Short mmCIF file of C-alpha atoms in Angstrom, two decimals:
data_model
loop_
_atom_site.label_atom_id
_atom_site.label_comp_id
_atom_site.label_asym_id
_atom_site.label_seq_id
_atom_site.Cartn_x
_atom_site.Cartn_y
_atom_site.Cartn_z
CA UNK A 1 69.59 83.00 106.45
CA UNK A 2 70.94 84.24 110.17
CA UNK A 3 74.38 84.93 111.07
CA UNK A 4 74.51 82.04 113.13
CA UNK A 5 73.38 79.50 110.46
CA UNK A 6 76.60 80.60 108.29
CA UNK A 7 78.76 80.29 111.67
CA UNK A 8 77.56 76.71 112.55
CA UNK A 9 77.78 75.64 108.56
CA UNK A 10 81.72 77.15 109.28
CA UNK A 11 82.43 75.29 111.75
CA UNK A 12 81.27 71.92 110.42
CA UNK A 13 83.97 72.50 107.78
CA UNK A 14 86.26 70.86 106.40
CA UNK A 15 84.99 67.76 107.89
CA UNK A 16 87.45 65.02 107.98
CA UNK A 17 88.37 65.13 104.74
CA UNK A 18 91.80 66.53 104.86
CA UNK A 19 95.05 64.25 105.73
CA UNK A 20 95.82 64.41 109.84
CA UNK A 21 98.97 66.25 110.84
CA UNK A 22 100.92 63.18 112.68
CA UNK A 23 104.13 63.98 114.11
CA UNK A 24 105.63 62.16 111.45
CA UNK A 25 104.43 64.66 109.31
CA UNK A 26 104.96 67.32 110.96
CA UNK A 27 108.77 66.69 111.55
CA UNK A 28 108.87 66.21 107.67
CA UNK A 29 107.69 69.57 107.11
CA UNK A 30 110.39 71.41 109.01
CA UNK A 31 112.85 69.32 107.56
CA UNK A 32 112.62 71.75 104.21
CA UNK A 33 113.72 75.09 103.79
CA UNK A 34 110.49 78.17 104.14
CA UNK A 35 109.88 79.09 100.49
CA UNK A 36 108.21 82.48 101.62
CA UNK A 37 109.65 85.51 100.05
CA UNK A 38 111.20 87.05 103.10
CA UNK A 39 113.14 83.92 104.15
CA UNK A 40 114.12 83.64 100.75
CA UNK A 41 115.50 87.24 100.77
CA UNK A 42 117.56 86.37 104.05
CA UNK A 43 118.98 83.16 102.54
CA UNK A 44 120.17 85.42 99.79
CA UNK A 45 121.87 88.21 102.22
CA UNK A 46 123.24 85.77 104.36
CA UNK A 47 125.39 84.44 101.59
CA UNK A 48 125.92 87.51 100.40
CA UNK A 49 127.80 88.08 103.54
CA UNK A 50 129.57 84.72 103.46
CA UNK A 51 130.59 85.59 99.69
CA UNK A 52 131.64 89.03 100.75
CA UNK A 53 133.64 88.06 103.67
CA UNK A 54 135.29 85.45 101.47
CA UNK A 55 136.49 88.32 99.08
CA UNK A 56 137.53 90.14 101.52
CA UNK A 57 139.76 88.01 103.34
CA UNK A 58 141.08 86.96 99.91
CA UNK A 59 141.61 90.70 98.50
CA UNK A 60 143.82 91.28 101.97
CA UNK A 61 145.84 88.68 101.87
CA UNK A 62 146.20 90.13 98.51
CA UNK A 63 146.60 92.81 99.04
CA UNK A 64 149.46 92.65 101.33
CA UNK A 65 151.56 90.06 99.22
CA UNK A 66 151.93 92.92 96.08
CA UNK A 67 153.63 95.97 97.15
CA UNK A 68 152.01 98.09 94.73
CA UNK A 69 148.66 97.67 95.72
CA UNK A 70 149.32 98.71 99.82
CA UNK A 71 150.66 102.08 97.85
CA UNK A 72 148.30 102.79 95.69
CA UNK A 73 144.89 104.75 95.43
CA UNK A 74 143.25 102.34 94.03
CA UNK A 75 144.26 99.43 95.84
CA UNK A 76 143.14 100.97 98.50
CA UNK A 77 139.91 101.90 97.06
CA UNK A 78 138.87 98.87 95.73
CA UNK A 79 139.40 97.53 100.04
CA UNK A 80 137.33 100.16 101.09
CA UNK A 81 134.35 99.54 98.51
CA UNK A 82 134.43 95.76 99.53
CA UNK A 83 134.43 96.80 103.40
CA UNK A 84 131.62 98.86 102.98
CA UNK A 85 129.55 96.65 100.89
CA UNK A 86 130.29 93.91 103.24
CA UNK A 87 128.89 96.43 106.41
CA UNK A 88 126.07 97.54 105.03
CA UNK A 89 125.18 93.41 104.27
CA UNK A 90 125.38 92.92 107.20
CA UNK A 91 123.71 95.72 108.42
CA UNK A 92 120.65 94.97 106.44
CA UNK A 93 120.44 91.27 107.74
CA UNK A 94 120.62 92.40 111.49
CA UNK A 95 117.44 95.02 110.44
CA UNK A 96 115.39 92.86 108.46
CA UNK A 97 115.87 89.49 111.86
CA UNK A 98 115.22 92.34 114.36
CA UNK A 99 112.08 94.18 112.63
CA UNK A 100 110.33 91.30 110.76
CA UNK A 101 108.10 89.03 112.48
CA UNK A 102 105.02 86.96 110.21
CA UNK A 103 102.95 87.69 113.53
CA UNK A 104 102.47 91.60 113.51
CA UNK A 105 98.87 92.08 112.57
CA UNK A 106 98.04 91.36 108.90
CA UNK A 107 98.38 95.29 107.65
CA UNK A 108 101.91 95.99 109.71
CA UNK A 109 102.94 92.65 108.07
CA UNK A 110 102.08 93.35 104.53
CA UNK A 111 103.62 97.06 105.09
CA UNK A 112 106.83 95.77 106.41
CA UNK A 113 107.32 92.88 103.71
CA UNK A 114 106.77 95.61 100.69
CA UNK A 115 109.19 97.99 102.63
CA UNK A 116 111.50 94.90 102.66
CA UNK A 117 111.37 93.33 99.91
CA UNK A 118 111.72 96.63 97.42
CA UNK A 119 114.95 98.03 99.78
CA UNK A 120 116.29 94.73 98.87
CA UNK A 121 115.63 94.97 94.94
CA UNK A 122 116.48 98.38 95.18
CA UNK A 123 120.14 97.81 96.76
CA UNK A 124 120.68 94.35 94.74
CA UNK A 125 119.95 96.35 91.79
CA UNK A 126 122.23 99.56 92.59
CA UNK A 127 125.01 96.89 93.77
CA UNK A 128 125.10 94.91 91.29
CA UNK A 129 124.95 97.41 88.53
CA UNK A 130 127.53 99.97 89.71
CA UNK A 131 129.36 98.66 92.15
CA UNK A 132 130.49 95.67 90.38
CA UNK A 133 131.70 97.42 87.15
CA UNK A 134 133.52 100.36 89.05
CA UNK A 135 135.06 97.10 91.26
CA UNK A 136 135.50 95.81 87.50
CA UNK A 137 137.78 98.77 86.02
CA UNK A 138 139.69 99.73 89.69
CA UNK A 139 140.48 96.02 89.48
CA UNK A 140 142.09 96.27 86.05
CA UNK A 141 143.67 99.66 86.87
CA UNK A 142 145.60 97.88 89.84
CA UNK A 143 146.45 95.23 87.23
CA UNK A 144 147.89 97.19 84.79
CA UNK A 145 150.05 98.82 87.40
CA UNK A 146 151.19 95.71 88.29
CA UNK A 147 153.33 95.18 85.00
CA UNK A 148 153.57 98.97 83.96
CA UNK A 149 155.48 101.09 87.21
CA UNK A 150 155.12 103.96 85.43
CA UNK A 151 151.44 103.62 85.03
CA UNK A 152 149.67 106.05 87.17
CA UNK A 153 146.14 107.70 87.12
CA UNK A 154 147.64 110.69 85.22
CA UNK A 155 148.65 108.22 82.40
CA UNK A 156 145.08 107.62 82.19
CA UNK A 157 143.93 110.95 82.41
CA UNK A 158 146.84 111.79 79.61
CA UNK A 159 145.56 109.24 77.27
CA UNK A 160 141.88 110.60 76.01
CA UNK A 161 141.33 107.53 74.35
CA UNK A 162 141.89 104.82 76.78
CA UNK A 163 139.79 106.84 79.35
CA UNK A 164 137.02 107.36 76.76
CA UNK A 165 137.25 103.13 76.68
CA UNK A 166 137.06 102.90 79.84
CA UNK A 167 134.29 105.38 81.11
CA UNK A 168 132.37 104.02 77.87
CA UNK A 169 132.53 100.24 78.83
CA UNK A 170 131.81 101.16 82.57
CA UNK A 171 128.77 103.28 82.05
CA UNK A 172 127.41 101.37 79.40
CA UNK A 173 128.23 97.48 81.46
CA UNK A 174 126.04 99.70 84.28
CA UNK A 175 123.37 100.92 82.42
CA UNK A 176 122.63 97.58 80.57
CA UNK A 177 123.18 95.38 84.15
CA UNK A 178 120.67 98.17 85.65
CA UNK A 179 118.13 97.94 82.49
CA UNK A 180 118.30 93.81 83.03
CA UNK A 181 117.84 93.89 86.64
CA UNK A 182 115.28 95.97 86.20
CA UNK A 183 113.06 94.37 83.71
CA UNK A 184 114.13 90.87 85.73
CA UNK A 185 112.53 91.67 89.19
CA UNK A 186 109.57 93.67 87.40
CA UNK A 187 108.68 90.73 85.26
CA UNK A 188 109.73 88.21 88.49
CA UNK A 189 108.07 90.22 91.23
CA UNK A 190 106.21 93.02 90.04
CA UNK A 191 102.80 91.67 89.96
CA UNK A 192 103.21 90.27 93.20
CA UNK A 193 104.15 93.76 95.05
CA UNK A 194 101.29 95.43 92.94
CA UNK A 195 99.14 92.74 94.65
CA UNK A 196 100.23 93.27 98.23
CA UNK A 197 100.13 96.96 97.71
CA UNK A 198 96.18 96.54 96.69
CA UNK A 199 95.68 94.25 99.87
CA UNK A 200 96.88 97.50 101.92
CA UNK A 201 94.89 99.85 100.33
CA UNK A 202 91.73 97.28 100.82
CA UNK A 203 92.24 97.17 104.06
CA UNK A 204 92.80 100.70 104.34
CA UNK A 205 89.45 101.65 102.52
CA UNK A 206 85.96 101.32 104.28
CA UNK A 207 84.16 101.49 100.59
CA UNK A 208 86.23 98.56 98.97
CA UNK A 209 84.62 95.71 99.56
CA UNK B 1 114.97 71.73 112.04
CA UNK B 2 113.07 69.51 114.67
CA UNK B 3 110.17 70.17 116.69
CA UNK B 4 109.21 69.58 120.02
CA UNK B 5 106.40 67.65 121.93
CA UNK B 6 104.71 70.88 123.06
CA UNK B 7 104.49 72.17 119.35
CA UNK B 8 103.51 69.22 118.09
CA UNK B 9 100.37 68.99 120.49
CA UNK B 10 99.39 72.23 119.79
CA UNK B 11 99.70 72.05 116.54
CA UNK B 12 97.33 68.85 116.38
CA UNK B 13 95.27 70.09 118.38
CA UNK B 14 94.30 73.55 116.30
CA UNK B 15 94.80 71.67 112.91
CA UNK B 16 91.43 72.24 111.92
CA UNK B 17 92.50 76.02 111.59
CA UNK B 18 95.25 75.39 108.96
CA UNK B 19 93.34 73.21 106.58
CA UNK B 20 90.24 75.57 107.00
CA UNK B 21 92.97 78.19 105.72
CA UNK B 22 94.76 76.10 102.95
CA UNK B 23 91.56 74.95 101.67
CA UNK B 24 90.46 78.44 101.33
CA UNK B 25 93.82 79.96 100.08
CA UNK B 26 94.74 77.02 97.57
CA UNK B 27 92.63 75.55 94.97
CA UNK B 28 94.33 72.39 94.42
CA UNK B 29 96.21 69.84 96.71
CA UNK B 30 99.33 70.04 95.73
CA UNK B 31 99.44 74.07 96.72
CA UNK B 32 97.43 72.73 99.76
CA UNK B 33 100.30 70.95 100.64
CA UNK B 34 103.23 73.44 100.16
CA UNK B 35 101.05 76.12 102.21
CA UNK B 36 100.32 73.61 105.09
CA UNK B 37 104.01 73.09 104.88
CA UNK B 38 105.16 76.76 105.12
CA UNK B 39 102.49 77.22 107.60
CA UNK B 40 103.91 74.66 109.72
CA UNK B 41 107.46 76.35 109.35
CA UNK B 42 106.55 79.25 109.95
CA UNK B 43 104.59 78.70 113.30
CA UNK B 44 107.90 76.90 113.98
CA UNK B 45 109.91 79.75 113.84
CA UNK B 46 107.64 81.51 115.37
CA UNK B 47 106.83 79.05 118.36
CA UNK B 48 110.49 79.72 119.78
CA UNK B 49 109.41 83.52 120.34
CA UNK B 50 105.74 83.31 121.19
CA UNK B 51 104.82 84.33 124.79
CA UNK B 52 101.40 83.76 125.00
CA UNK B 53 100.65 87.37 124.71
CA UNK B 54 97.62 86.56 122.60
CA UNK B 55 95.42 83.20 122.50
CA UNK B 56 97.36 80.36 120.78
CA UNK B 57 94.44 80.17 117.92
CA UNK B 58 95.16 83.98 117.94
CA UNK B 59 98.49 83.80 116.98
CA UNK B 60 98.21 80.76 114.51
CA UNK B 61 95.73 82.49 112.91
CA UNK B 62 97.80 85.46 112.53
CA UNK B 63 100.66 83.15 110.84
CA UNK B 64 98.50 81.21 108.75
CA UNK B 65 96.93 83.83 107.02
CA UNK B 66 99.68 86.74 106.68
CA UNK B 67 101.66 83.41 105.24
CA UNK B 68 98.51 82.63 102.96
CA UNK B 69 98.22 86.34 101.60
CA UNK B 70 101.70 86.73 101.27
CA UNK B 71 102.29 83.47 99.49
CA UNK B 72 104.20 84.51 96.35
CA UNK B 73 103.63 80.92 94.79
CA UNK B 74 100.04 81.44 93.95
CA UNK B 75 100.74 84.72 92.06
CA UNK B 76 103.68 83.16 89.87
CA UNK B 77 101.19 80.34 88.84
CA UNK B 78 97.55 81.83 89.18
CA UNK B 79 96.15 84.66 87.70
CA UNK B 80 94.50 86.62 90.20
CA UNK B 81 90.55 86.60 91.95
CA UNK B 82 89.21 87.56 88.43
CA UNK B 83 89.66 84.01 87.12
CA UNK B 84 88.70 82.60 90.03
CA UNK B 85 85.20 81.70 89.30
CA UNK B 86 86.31 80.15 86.43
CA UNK B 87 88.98 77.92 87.95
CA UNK B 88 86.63 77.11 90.63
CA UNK B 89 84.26 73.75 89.83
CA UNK B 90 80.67 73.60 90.20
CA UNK B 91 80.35 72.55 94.64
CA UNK B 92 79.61 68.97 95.09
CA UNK B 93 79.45 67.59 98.76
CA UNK B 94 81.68 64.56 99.14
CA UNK B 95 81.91 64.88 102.55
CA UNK B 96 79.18 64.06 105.61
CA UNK B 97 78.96 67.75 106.61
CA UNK B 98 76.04 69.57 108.19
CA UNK B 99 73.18 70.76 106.54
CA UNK B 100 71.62 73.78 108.13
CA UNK B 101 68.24 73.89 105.93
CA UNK B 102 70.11 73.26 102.82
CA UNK B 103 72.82 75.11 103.95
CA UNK B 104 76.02 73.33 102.93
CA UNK B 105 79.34 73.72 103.77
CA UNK B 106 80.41 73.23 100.28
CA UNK B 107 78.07 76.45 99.67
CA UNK B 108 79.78 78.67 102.39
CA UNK B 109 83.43 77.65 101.10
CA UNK B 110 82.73 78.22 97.61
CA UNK B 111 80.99 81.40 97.97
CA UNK B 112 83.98 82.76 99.80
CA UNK B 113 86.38 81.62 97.80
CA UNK B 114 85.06 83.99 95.23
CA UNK B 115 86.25 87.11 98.13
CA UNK B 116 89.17 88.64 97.40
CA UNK B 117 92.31 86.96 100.14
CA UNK B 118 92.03 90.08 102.45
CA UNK B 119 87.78 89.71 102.66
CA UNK B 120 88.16 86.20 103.25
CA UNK B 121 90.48 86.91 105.77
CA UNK B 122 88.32 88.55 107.77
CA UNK B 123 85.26 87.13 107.26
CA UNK B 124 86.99 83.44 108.73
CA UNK B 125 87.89 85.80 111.64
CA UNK B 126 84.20 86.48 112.09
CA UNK B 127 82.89 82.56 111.70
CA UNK B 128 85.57 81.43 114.41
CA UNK B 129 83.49 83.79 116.60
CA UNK B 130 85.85 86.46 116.80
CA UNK B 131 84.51 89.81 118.00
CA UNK B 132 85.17 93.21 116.15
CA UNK B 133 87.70 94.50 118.27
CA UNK B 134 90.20 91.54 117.65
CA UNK B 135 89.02 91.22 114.13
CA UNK B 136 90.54 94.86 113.73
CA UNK B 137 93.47 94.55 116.02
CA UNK B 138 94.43 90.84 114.19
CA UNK B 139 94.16 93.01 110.74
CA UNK B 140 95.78 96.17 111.69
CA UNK B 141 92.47 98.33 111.01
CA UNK B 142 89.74 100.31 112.90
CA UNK B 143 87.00 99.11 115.12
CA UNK B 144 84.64 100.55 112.94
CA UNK B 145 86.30 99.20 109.01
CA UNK B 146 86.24 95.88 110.19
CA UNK B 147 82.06 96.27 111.18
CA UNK B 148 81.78 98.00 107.85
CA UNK B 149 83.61 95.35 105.77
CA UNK B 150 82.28 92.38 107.84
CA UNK B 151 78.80 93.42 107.14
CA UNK B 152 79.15 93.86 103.50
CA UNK B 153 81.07 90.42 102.81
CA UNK B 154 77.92 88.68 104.84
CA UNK B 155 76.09 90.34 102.75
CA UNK B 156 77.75 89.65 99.51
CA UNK B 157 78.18 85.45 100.78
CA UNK B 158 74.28 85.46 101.79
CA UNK B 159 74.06 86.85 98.02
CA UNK B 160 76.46 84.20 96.40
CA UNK B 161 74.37 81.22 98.24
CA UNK B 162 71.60 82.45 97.41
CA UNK B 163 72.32 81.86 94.08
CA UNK B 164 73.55 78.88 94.53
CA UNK B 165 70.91 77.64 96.02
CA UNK B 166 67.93 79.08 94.29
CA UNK B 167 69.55 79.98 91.44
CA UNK B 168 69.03 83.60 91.83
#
């Protein structure tokens, strides 16, 4: 069997046995939503964002209604966390339109869509699992100040027992949310990165195949 | 989102590459269908910024299969090229291909469907008549890997026919 037998037996292929692509058709397609990974992961960030802004127009206005908060630490605190959350949403959005494209040759694609996809675990996961529960207990510090004047950080610091609650529920709500979020994307995507990752190194090595 | 005349056309006119793709990539029709689909998308996206750097069959190519590899249905459903030869029926020709002395399409596809998605990659570079040097610069490797791993899939499809053909 010559080269050019397989080549001519190719290009017979798949006959006309497959539905035509009619602009009906066609239009249908790009009437849904890409299901690929990486589109999915924008779709997430970008309403991230929206969420984020929404929060953050909401903790201003606030913010600047109760008096208490514009004077205190952790009103303050608690604005800055949001703003820089928000930024660095954004941030990562802008990166992953500017530096993705599904046309880069096969290896730079593959390479770029593991780099991608595990920054984006890796900061959901970090988020999500400290960020909310320190958001969590700043939140109910500015609460309590909010009926208690006299509350301050030092009463906190004072009282061994409520702080012992406190850093307790915190670190523990973080390490469980990071232990779940964990297990979640390594059951959800692990196999799949594991399988990208081998493509790479196939391509990489001349003895594979 | 809504396409346009010119995509259309050239779409039509290459759709023999994307169904040679899905039905390598996809071993039933309904994941035919969804990866035609996000094929289709994605060339769309793709169409706005495309500036005929590279031959248009170039570039779909490039789409069609880094969307086919990367396809993260397959792996939540399938188990991975291990089972394939067991998921993977028996060839029978339904269709009025060529036969190349006893050479059947049906053969060809079914002996590399049992190639892992990066070989078959590159070998359907190398039956579109692609030569080495874009082989290697569509897959991001050397001149020289993509001879090396060209010949040895040939070899390995020539092997797989073989059997099918003579049994051995």
């Amino acid at each position: 069997m010559e080269n050019e037998d397989l080549k001519k037996i190719w290009q017979s292929g798949p006959g006309e046995n497959f539905d035509m692509l009619t602009e009906k058709k066609l239009n249908q397609y790009l009437k849904y939503k890409s299901k690929h990974v990486l589109d999915k992961i924008i779709r997430n960030i970008r309403n991230e964002i929206i969420f984020g802004a929404i929060a953050l127009i909401m903790y201003t206005i606030f913010f600047r209604t109760i008096q208490s908060f514009t004077g205190s630490f952790t009103g303050w605190f608690l604005f800055l966390i949001l703003f820089v959350a928000l930024f660095i949403t954004i941030y990562s959005y802008i990166y992953i339109i500017k530096n993705h494209s599904i046309e880069l040759n096969i290896k730079r694609f593959l390479q770029t869509l593991i780099r991608r996809f595990k920054k984006s675990i890796t900061v959901t996961k970090w988020f999500s699992a400290f960020l909310i529960p320190f958001s969590y207990g700043l939140g109910v510090i500015a609460g309590i100040r909010l009926y208690h004047e006299n509350f301050t950080m030092k009463t906190l610091y004072d009282d061994p027992l409520i702080l012992f609650i406190f850093a307790a529920v915190g670190i523990g709500t973080s390490i469980i949310l990071f232990i779940v979020l964990s297990k979640y994307y390594k059951a959800m995507y692990g196999k799949y990165l594991k399988k990208l990752e081998c493509f790479i190194y196939e391509l990489d090595n001349e003895g594979y195949t | 989102m809504k396409g346009d005349k010119g995509f259309f056309e050239i779409i039509q006119q290459n759709q023999k590459i994307l169904h040679k793709v899905c039905f390598l990539y996809t071993n039933n029709k309904e994941d035919r269908e969804d990866l035609l689909q996000e094929i289709t998308i994605q060339l769309w996206k793709g169409y706005k910024s495309f500036r005929g750097e590279s031959k248009i069959t170039t570039w779909m190519y490039k789409v069609a299969l880094n969307t086919a590899i990367s396809n993260f249905r397959k792996f939540s459903k399938y188990n991975t090229r291990i089972d394939l030869q067991e998921q993977i029926p028996e060839y029978k020709d339904e269709t009025e291909h060529i036969e190349y002395e006893g050479l059947h399409y049906e053969m060809l596809k079914h002996a590399i469907n049992l190639l892992s998605d990066v070989d078959k990659a590159l070998i359907i570079l190398w039956l579109e008549d692609y030569s080495y040097d874009e082989i290697a610069d569509i897959a991001g490797i050397s001149y020289n890997n993509a001879k090396v791993k060209i010949s040895r899939i040939k070899s390995k499809i020539k092997e797989q026919i073989n059997k099918q053909r003579y049994g051995k």
